[in-house]
Short mmCIF file of C-alpha atoms and ligand atoms in Angstrom, two decimals:
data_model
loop_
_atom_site.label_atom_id
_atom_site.label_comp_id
_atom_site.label_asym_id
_atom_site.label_seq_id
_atom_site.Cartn_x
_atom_site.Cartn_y
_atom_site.Cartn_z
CA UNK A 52 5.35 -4.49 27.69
CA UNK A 53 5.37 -4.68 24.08
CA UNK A 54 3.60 -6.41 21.12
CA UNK A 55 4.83 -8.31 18.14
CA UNK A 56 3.60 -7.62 14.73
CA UNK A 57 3.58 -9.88 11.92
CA UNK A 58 3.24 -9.16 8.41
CA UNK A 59 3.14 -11.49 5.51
CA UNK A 60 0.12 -9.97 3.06
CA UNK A 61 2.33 -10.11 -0.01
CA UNK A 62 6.39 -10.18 -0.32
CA UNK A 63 7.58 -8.58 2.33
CA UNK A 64 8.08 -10.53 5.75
CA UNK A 65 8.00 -8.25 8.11
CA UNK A 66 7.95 -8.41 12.31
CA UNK A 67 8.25 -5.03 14.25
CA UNK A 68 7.64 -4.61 18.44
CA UNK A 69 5.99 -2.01 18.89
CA UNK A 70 5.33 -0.84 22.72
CA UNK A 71 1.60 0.79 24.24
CA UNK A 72 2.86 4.34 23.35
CA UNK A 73 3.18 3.35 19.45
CA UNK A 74 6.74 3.26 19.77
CA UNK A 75 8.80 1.40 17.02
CA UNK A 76 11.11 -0.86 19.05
CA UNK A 77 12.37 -2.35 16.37
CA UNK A 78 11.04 -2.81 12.37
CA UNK A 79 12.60 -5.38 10.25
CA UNK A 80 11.25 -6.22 6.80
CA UNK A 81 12.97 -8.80 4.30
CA UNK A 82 12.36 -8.11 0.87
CA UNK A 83 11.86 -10.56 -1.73
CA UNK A 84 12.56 -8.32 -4.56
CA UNK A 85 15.29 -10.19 -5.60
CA UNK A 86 12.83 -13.27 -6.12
CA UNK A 87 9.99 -12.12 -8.31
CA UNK A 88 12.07 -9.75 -9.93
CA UNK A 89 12.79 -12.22 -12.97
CA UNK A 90 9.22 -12.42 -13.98
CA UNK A 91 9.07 -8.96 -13.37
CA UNK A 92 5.93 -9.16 -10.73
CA UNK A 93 4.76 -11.05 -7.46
CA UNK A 94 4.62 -15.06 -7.67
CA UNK A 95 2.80 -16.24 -5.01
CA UNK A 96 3.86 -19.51 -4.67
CA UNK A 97 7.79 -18.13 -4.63
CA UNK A 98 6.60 -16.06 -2.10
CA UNK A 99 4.70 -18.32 0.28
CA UNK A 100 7.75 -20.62 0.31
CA UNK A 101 10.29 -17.58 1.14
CA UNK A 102 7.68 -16.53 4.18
CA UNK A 103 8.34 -20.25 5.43
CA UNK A 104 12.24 -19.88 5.14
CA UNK A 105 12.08 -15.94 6.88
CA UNK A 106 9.12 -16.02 9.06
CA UNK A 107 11.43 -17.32 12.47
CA UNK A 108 14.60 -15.80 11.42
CA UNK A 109 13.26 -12.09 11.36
CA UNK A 110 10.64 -12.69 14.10
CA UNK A 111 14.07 -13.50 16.21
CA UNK A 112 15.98 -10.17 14.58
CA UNK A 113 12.70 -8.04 15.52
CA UNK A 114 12.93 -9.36 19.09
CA UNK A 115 16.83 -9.04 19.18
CA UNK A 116 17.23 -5.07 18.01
CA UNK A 117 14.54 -4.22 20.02
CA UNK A 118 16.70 -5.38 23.16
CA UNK A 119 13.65 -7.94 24.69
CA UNK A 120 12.94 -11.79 24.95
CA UNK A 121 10.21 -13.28 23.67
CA UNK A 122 8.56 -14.04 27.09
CA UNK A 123 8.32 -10.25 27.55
CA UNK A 124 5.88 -10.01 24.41
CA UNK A 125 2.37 -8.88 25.56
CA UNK A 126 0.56 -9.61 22.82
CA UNK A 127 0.73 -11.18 19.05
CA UNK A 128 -0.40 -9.37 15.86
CA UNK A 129 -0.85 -10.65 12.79
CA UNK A 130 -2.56 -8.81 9.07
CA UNK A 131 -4.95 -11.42 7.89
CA UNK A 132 -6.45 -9.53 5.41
CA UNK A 133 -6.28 -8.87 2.33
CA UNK A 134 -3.53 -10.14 0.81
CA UNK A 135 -1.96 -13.21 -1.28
CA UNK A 136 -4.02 -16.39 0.56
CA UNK A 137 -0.63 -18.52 1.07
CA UNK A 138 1.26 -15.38 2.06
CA UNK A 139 -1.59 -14.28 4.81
CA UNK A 140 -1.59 -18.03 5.80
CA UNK A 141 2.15 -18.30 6.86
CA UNK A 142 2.26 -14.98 9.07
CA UNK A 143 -1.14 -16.51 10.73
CA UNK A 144 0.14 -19.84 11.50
CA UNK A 145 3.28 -18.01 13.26
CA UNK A 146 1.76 -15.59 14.99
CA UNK A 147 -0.80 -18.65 16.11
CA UNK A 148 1.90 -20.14 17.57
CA UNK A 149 3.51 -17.83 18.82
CA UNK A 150 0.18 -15.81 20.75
CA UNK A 151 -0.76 -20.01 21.94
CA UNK A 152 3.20 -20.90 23.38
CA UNK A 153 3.52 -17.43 25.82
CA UNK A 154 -0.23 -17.42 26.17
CA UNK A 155 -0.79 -14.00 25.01
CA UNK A 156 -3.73 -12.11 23.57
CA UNK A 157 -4.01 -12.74 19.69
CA UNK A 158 -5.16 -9.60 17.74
CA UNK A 159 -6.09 -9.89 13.34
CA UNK A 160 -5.47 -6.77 11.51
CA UNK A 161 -6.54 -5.15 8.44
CA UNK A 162 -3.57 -4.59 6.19
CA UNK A 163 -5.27 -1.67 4.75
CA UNK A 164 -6.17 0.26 7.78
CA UNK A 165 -2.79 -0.67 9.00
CA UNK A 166 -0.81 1.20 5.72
CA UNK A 167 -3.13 4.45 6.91
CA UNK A 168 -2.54 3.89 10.81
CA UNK A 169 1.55 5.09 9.31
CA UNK A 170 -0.07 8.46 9.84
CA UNK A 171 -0.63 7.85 13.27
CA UNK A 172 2.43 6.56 14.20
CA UNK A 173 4.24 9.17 11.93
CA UNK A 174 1.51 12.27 13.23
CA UNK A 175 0.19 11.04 16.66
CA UNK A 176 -2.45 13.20 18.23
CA UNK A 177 -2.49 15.75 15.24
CA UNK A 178 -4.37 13.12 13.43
CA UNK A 179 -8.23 13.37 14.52
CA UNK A 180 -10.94 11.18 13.19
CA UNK A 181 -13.10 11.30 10.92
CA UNK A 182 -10.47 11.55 8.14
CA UNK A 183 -10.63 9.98 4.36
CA UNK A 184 -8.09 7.07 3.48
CA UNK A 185 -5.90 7.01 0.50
CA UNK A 186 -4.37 3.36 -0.11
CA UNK A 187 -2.40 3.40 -3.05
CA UNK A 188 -0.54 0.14 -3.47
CA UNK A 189 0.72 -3.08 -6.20
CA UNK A 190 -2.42 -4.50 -4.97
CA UNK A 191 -5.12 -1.48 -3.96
CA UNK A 192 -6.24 1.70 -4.59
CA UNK A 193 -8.98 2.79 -2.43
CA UNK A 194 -10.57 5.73 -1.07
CA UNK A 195 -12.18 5.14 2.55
CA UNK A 196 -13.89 7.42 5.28
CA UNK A 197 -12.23 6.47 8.67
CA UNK A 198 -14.72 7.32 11.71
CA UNK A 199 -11.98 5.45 13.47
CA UNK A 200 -8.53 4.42 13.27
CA UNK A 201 -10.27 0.70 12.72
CA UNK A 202 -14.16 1.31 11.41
CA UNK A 203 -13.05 2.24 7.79
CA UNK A 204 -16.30 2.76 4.98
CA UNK A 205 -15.44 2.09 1.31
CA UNK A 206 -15.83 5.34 -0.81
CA UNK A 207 -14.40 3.74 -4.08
CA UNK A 208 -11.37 1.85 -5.59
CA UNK A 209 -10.33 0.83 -8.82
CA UNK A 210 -12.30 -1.29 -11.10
CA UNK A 211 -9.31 -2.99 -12.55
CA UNK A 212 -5.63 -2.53 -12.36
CA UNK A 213 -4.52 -0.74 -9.07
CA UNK A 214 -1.99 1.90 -9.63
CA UNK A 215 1.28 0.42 -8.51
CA UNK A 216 0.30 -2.63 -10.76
CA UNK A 217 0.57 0.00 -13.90
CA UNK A 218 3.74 0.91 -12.57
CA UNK A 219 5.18 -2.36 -12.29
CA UNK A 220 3.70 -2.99 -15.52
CA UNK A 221 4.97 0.17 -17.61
CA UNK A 222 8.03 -0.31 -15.85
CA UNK A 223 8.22 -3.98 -17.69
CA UNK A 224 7.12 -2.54 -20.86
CA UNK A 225 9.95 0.12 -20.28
CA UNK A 226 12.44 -2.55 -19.64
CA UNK A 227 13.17 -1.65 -16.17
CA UNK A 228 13.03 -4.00 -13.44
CA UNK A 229 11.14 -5.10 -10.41
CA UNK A 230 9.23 -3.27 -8.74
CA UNK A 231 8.35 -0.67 -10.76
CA UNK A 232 7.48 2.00 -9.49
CA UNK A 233 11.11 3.63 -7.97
CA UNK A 234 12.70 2.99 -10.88
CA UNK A 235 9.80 4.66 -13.20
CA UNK A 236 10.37 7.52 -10.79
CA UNK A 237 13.73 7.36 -11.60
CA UNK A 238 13.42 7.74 -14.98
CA UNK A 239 11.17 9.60 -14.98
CA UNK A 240 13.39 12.83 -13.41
CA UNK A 241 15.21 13.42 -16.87
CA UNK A 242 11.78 13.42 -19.37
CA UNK A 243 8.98 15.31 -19.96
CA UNK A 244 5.61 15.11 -18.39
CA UNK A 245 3.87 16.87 -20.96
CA UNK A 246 5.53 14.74 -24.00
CA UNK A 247 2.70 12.46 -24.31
CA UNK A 248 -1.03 12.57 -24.57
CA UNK A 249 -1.62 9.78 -22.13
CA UNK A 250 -5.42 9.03 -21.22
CA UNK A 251 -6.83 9.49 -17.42
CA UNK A 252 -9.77 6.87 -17.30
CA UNK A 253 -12.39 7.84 -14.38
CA UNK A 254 -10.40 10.96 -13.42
CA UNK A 255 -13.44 13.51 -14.52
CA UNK A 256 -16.14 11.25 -13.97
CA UNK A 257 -17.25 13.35 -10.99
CA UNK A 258 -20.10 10.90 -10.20
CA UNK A 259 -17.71 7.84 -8.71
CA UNK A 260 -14.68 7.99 -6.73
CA UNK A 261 -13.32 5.01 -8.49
CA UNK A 262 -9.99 4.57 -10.16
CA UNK A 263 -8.95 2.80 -13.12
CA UNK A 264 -5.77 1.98 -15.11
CA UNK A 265 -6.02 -0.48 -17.31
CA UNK A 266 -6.45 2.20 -20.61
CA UNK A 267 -3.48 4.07 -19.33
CA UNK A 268 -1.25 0.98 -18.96
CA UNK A 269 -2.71 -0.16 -22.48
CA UNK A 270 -1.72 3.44 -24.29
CA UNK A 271 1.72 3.27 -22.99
CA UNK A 272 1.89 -0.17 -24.57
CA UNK A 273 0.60 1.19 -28.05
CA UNK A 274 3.31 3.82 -28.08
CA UNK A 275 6.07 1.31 -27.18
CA UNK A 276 4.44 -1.44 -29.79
CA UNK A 277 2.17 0.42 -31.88
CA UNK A 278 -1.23 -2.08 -32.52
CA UNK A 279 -0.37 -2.26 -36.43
CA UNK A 280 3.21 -3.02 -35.68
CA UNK A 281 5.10 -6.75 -35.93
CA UNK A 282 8.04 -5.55 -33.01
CA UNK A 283 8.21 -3.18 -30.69
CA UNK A 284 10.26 0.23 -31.58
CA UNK A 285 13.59 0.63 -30.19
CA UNK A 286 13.14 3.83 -27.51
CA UNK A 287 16.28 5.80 -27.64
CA UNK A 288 16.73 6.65 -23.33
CA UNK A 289 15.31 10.17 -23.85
CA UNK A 290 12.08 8.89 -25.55
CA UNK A 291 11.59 5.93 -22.60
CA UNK A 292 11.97 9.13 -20.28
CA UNK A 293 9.30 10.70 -21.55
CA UNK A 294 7.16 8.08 -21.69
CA UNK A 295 8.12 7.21 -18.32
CA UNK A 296 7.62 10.61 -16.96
CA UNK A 297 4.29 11.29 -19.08
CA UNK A 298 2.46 7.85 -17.50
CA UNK A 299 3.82 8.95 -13.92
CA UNK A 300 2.26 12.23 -14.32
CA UNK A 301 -1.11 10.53 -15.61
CA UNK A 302 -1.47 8.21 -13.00
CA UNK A 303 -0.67 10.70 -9.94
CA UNK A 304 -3.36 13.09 -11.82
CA UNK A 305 -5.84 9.99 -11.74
CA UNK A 306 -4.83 9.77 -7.99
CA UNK A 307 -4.70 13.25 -6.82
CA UNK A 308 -8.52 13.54 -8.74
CA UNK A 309 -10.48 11.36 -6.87
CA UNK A 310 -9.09 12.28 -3.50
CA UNK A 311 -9.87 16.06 -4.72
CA UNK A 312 -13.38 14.81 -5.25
CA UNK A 313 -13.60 12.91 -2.07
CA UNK A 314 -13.08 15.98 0.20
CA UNK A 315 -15.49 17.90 -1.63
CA UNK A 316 -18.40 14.86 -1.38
CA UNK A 317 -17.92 13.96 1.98
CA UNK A 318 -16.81 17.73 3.15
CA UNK A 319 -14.11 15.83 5.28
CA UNK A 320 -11.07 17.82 5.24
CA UNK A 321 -8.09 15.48 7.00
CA UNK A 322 -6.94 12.54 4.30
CA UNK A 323 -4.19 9.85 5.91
CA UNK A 324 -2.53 8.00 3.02
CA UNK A 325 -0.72 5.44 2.80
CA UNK A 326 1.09 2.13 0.46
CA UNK A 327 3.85 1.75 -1.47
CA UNK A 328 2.89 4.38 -4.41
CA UNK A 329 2.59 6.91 -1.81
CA UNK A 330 6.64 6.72 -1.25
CA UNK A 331 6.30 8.55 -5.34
CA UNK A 332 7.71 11.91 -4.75
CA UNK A 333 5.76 13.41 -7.66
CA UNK A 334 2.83 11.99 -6.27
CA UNK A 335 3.48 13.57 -2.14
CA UNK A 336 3.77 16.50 -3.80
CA UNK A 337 0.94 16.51 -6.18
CA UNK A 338 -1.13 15.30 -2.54
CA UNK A 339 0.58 18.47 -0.98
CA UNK A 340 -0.63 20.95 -3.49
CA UNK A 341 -3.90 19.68 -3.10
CA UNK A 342 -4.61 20.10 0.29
CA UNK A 343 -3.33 23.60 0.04
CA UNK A 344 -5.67 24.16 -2.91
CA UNK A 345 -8.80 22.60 -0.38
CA UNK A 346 -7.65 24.12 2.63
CA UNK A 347 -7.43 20.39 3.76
CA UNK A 348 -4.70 18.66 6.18
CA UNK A 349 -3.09 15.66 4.12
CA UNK A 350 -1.03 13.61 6.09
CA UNK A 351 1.58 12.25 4.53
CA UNK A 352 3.83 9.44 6.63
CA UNK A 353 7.54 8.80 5.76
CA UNK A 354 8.72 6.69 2.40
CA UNK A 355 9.74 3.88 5.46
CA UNK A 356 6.38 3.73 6.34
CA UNK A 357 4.47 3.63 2.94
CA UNK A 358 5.56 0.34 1.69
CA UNK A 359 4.84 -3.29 3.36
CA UNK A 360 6.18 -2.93 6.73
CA UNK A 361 5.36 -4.45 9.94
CA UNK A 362 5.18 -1.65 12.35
CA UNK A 363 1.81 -0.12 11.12
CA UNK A 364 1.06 -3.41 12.75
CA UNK A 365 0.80 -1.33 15.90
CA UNK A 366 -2.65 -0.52 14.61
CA UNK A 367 -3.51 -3.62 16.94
CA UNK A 368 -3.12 -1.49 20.20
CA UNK A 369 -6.83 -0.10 18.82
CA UNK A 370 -7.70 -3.78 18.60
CA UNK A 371 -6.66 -4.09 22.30
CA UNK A 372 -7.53 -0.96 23.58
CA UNK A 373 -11.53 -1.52 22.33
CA UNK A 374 -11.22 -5.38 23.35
CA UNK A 375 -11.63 -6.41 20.08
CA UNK A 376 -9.11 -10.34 20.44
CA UNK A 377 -9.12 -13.16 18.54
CA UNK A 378 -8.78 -16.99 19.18
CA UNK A 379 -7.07 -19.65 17.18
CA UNK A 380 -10.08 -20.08 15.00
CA UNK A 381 -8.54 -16.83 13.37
CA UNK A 382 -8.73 -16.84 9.63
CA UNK A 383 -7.09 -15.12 6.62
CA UNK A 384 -9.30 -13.40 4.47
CA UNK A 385 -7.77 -12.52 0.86
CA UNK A 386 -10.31 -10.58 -0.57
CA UNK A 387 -12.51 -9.18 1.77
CA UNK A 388 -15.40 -7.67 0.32
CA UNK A 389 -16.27 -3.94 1.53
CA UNK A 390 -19.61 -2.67 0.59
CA UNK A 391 -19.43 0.51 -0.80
CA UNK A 392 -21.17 3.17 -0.02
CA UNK A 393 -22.68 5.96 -2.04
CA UNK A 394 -21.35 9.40 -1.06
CA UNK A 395 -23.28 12.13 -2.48
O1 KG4 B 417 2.40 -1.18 -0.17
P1 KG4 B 417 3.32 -2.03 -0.98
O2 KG4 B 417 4.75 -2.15 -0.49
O3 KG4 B 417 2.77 -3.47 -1.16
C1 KG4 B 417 1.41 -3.74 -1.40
O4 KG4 B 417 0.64 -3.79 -0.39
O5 KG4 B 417 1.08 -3.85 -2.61
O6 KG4 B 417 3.32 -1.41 -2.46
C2 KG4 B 417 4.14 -1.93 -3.48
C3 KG4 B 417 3.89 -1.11 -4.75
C4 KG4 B 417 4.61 -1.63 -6.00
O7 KG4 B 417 3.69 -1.68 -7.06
C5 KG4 B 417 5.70 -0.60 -6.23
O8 KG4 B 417 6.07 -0.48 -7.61
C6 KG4 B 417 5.03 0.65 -5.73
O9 KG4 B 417 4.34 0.24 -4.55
N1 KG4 B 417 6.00 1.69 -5.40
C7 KG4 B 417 6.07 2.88 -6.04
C8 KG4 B 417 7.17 3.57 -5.48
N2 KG4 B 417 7.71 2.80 -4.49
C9 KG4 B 417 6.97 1.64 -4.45
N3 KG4 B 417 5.31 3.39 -7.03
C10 KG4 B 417 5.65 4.61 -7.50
N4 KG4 B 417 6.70 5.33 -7.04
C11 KG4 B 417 7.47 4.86 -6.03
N5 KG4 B 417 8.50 5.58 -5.57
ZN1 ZN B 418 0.66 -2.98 1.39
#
């Protein structure tokens, strides 16, 4: 008998079933792309109201393509953290009702450790424990030690912007659309890489496996409007290429840095990754090179499993399997705070 997985963190409302075995029964996911992309990020109110109007409708579809009735559903899972408060709120009420009206087992999952659980569905057994986290996301980018698919330590994350906010954001300053980052990718196939001088805040700091972006968004913005300048300069395509192409490369060598420096520190030579950057092909392959270079095992899960989805939501079988259920006084936590620890 299967479980149901919900998934409303951000703007994606997604339901998957997902059986004992961590097989995908089904996995449907609606986008609301189409929504936020005229202010060119994430509204939450737009999409809190859009999870209301979706929620049932692909709850039913998840049910439907994986061929079972709702009765048959063994247990309800829901990602109540972190995320978009209004967004974490509607998946939780549903899945509340849901887990109370069959009388099933109710299980809270983090949305983090569900984006690096991918690997597990994607690698099975081949993934052993203890293994360092990549989460590169629109709202994270965080380096963790797993000792367990569900007991994840902080190692770092960025002190500002996380790195598929800079792409969203370049991508504005580009004029391309929502979300950025596939369509900086895009562009970024026909410039160079090397064109511009593009800073890597943090990435040599040895001493902190933190991230930052802010001064890399920022320069791309001085060499699209220069600081002196009344308007912005008309890029000609090959010049927003290379711009394009030059901040891609900067931000996967920011990346690719810190998870460098995290095998050497901890001496932990497995890395899961997972979120929506991690879909970047420049970026897999950048993560790929790597691990040869360390003699480390990076696993890497499919581009349908790196952005919002709700079948990493079978992360709740290691909820279930170590008794670890909810009630009804379940709550959604949009920021929770993870102590970090020093790694030395
Ligand atoms: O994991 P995700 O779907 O949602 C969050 O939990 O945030 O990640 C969405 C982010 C967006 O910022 C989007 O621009 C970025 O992932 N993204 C990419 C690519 N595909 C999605 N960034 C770079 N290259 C891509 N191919
Ligand atoms: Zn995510």
């Amino acid at each position: 008998m299967p479980l149901l997985a919900i998934e409303t963190t951000c703007d994606e409302t997604a339901a998957a079933i997902i059986s004992q075995e961590r097989r995908i029964l089904s996995s449907v996911v609606a986008s609301q792309d189409e929504l936020h992309a005229r202010w060119r990020g994430v509204v939450p109110e737009i999409a809190s109201r859009a999870h209301v109007e979706r929620i049932i409708p692909i709850i039913d579809q998840a049910t439907n393509e994986a061929g079972i009735q709702q009765s048959q559903i063994e247990a309800v899972a829901v990602a109540i953290r972190p995320g978009l408060i209004g967004s974490l709120l509607i998946g939780l009420s549903a899945a509340k009702a849901i887990a109370s009206s069959l009388q099933v087992p109710l299980i809270g999952y983090d949305h983090l450790a569900a984006h690096l659980y991918a690997c597990r569905l994607a690698f099975g057994e081949e993934l052993q424990y203890p293994a360092i986290g990549l989460v590169a996301s629109g709202g994270h980018t965080s380096l963790f030690q797993q000792h367990s698919p569900i007991a994840l330590q902080a190692l770092g994350g960025t002190i500002d912007d996380a790195v598929g906010e800079a792409f969203d954001k370049v991508a504005s300053l580009l004029g391309l659309g929502y979300p950025g980052g596939p369509q900086i990718e895009q562009l970024a196939q026909n410039g160079n890489p090397r064109s511009h001088r593009l800073p890597r805040p943090l990435a040599n700091d040895s001493s902190r496996l933190d991230f930052s972006f802010s001064g890399l968004k920022t320069a791309v913005r001085y060499r699209v409007w220069p600081p002196q300048a009344q308007h912005a300069r008309s890029l000609t395509d090959q010049e927003r290429a290379d711009l394009a192409a030059s901040f891609q490369q900067a931000a996967v060598e920011s990346v690719v840095a810190k998870v460098g420096l995290a095998i050497q520190k901890t001496g932990c030579r497995v890395v899961t990754v997972g979120g929506g950057v991690t879909a970047n092909k420049v970026l897999r392959s950048a993560l790929e090179d790597l691990g040869k270079r360390h003699r480390a095992t990076i696993l890497i899960p499919p581009m349908n499993l790196c952005t919002d989805n709700a079948a990493m939501g079978a992360i709740a079988w290691e909820h279930i399997e170590r008794n670890d259920i909810a009630n009804l006084e379940l709550d959604a936590r949009p920021n929770i705070y993870r102590k970090k620890q020093p790694v030395r």
